[in-house]
Short mmCIF file of C-alpha atoms in Angstrom, two decimals:
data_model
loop_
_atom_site.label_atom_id
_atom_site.label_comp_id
_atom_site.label_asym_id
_atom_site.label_seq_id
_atom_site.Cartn_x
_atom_site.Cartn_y
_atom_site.Cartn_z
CA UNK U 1 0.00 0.00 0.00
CA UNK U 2 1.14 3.36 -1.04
CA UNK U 3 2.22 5.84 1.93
CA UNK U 4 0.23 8.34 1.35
CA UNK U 5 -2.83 6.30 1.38
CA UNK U 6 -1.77 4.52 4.96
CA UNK U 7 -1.55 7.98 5.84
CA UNK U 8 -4.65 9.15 5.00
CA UNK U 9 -6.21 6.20 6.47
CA UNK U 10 -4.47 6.47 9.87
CA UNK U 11 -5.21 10.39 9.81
CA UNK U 12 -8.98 9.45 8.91
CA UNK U 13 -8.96 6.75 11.64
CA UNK U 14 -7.77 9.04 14.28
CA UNK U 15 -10.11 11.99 13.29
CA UNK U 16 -12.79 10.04 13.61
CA UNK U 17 -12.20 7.98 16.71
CA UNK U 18 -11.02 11.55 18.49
CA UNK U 19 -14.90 12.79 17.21
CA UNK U 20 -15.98 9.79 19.39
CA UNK U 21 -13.53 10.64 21.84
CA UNK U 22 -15.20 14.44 22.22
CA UNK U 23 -18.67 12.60 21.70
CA UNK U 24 -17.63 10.54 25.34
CA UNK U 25 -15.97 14.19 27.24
CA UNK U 26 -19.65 15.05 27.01
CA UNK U 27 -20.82 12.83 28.83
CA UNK U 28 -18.29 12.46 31.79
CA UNK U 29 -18.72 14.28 34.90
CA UNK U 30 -15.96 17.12 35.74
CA UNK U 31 -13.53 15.12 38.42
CA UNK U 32 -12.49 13.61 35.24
CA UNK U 33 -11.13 17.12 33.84
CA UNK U 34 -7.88 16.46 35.93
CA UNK U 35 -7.09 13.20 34.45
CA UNK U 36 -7.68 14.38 30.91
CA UNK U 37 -5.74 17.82 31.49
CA UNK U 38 -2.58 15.46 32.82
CA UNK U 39 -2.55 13.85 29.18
CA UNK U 40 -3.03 17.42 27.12
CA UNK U 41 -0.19 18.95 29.06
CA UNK U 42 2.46 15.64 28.58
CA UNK U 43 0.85 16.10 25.03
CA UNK U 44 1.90 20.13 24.47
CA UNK U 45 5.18 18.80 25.77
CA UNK U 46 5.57 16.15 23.50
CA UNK U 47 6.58 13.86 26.63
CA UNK U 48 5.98 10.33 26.57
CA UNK U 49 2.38 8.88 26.85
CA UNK U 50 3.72 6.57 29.82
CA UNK U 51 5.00 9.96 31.44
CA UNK U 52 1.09 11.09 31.52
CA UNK U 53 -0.02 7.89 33.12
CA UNK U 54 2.94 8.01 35.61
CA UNK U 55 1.92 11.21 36.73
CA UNK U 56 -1.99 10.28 36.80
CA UNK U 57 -0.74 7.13 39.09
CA UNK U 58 1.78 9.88 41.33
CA UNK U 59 -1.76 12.55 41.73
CA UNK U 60 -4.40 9.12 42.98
CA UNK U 61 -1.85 7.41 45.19
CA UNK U 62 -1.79 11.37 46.63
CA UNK U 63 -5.63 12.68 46.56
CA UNK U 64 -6.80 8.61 47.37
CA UNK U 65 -4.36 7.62 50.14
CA UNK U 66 -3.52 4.44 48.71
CA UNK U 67 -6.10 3.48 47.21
CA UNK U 68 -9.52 1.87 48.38
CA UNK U 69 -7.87 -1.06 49.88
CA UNK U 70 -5.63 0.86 52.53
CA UNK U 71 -7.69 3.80 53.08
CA UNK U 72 -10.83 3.88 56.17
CA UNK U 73 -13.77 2.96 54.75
CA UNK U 74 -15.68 6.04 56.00
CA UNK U 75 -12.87 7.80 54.57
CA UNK U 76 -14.10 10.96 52.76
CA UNK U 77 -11.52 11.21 49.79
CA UNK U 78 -14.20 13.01 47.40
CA UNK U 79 -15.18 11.46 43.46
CA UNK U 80 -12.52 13.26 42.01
CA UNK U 81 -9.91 10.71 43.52
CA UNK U 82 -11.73 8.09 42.89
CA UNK U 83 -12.07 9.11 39.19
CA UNK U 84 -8.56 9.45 38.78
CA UNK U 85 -7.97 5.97 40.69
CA UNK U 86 -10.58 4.08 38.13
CA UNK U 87 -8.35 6.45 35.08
CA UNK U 88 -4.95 5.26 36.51
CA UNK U 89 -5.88 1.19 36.64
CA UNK U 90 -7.53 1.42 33.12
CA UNK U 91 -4.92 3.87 31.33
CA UNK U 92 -2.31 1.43 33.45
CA UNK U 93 -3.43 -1.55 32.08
CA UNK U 94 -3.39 -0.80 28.47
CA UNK U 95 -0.33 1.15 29.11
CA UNK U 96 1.62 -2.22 30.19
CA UNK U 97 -0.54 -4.55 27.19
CA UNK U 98 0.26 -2.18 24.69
CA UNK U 99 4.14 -1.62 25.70
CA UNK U 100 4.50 -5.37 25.45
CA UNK U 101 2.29 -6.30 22.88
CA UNK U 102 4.08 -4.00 20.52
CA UNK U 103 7.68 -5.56 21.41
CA UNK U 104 6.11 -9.16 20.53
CA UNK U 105 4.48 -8.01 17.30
CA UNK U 106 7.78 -5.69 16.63
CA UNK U 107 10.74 -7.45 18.62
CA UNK U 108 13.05 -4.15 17.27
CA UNK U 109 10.71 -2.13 19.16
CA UNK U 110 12.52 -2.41 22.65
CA UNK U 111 16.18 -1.71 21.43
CA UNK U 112 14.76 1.61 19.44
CA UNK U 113 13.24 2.87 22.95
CA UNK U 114 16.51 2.24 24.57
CA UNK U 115 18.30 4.00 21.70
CA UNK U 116 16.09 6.82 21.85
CA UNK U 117 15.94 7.27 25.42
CA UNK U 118 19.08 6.04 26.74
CA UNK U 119 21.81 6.05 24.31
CA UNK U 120 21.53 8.85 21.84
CA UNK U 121 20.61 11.02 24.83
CA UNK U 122 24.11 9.77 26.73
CA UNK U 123 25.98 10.22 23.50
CA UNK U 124 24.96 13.38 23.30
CA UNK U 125 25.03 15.12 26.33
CA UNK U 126 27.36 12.81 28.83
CA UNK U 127 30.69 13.47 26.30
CA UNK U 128 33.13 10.82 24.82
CA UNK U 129 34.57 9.70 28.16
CA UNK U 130 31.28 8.77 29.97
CA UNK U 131 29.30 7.70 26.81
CA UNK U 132 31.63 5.36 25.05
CA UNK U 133 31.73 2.62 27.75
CA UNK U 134 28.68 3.16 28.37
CA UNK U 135 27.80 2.32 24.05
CA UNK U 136 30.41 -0.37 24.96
CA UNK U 137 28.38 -2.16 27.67
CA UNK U 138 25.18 -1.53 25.56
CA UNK U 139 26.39 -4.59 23.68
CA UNK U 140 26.59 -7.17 26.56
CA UNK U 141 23.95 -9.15 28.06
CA UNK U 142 24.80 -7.52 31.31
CA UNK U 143 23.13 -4.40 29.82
CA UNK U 144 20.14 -5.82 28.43
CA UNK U 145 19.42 -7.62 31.69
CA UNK U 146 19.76 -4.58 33.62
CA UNK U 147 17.74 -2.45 30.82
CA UNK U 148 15.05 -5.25 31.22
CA UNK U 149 14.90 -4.75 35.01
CA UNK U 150 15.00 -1.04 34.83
CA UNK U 151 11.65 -1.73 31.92
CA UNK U 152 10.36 -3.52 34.92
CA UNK U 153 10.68 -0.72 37.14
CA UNK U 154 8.87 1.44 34.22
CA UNK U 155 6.37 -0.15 33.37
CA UNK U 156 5.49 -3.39 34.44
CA UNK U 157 5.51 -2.87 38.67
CA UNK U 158 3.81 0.46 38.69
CA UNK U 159 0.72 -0.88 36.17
CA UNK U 160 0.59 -3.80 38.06
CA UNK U 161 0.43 -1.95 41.68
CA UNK U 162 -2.05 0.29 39.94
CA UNK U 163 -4.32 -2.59 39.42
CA UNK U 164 -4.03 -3.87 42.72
CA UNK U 165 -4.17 -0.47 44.42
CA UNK U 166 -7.36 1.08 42.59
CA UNK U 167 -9.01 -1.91 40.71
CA UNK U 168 -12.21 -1.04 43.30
CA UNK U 169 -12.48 2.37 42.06
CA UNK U 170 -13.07 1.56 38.35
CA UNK U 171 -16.46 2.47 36.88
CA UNK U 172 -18.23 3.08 33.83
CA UNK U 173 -17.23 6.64 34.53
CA UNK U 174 -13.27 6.24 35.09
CA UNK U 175 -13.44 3.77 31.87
CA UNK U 176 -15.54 6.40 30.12
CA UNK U 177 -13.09 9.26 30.61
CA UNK U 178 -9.78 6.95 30.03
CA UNK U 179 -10.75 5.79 26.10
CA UNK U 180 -9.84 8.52 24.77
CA UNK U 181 -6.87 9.39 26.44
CA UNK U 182 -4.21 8.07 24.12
CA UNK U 183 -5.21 10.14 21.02
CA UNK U 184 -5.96 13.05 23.53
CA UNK U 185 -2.38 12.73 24.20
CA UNK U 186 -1.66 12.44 20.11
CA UNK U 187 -3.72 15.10 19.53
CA UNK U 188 -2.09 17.52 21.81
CA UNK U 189 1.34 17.10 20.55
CA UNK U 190 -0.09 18.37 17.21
CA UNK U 191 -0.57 14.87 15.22
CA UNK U 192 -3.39 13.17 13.51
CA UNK U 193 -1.50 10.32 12.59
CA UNK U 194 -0.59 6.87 14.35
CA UNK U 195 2.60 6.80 12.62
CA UNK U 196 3.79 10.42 13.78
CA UNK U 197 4.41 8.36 16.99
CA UNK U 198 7.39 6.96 15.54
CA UNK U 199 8.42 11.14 15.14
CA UNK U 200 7.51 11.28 18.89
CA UNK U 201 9.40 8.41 20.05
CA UNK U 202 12.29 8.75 17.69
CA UNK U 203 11.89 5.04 17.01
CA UNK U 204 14.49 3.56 14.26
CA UNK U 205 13.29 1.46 12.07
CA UNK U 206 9.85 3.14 12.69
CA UNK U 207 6.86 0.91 13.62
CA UNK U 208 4.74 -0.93 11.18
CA UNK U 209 1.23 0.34 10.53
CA UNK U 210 -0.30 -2.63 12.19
CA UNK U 211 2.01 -2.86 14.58
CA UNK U 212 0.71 1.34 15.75
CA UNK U 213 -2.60 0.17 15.31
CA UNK U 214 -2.00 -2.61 17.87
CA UNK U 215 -1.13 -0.25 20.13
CA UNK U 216 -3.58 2.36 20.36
CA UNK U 217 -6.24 0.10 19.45
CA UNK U 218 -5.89 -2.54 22.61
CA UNK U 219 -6.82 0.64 24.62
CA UNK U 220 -9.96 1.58 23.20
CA UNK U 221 -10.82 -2.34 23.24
CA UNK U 222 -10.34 -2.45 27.11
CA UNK U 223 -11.94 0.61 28.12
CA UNK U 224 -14.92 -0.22 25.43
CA UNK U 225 -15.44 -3.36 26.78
CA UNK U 226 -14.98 -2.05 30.38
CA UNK U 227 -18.30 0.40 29.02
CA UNK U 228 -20.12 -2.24 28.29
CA UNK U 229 -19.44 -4.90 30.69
CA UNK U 230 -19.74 -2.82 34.01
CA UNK U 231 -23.09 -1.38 33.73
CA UNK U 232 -24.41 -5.56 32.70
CA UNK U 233 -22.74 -6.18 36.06
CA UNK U 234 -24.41 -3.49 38.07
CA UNK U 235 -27.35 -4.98 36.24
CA UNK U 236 -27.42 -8.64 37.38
CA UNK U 237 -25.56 -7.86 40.68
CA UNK U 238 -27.73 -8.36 43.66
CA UNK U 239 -29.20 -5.37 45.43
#
């Protein structure tokens, strides 16, 4: 298929799921303003999605104390925390299947984020003396152990604590407000298209189309189904 036309498409897809995306804002009550504003802001400043979640996961652990299972239970925390708690599991979630995901559909995916974000950085700014042993060791499989454990540290242990922590606090509301957060966070970097996240990450070689799809579309597939299933569980839950 012809660039331009995977372009177009992706640029069509994301207009159109960011009108559904607007569509949903309507809907949700304000203590999910905060959640949303975290994303635009990481957006303007063209920081990492992950960054936005991180920072959504540092503001519940501080307005919800913990989260619902260490808190009292005539604790008065207000909605707004536990909106952001339901945002942080959901966005959390996704954050870790689609990190993952993407490095088993795209197994160069991993070593570009580590060049990106780790070596060209230390190249650049740490100077010849600190950054060549450093590129050195970037070739052993000392480095890649320790570059898997610092991943862990990332990404997998925080989205898992988030699920443990604020699991109780998702709704239809928190999973309302979270779909569209990933191409509220495109958007406000100043892109239409899935593959301008290859721009945003500095990926090399740049992920495949499908590969992008993957990984914004295994968000909106959680949180949808989250939409749907919760209220059918309010439903046939007994009073």
């Amino acid at each position: 298929m012809a660039p331009k036309l995977v372009f177009r498409q992706s640029s069509l897809l994301v207009a159109l799921l960011l009108l559904a995306g607007k569509a949903s804002v309507l809907f949700l009550p304000r203590q999910a303003f905060l959640g949303i504003l975290v994303f635009v802001a990481c957006g303007l400043l063209r920081l990492p999605f992950t960054t936005g979640w991180w920072c959504l996961f540092l503001v519940s652990l501080w307005q919800g104390r913990g989260g619902p299972r260490f808190r009292d239970a005539d604790s008065d925390i207000g909605k707004q925390a536990m909106m952001l708690e339901g945002m942080a599991c959901c966005c959390g979630v996704t954050t870790s299947l689609g990190f993952y995901g993407a490095q088993f559909l795209a197994p160069s995916f991993f070593p570009a984020i580590l060049r990106s974000f780790v070596l060209t950085p230390a190249e650049r700014y740490l100077g010849p003396v600190l950054a060549k042993p450093l590129l050195k060791w970037s070739e052993t499989s000392s480095f890649k152990a320790f570059a898997r454990f610092g991943d862990c540290l990332m990404h997998l242990v925080p989205t898992t604590t988030a699920v443990i922590l604020f699991f109780p606090s998702v709704t239809f509301g928190s999973a309302l407000a979270s779909l569209p957060m990933n191409l509220v966070w495109l958007a406000a970097t100043g892109n239409l298209s899935l593959s301008a996240t290859n721009g945003l990450y500095g990926l090399e070689p740049p992920l495949a189309p499908h590969v992008l799809r993957f990984l914004y579309g295994i968000h909106w597939l959680l949180c949808g189904a989250l939409c749907c299933l919760l209220p059918l569980a309010e439903l046939v839950s007994p009073k």
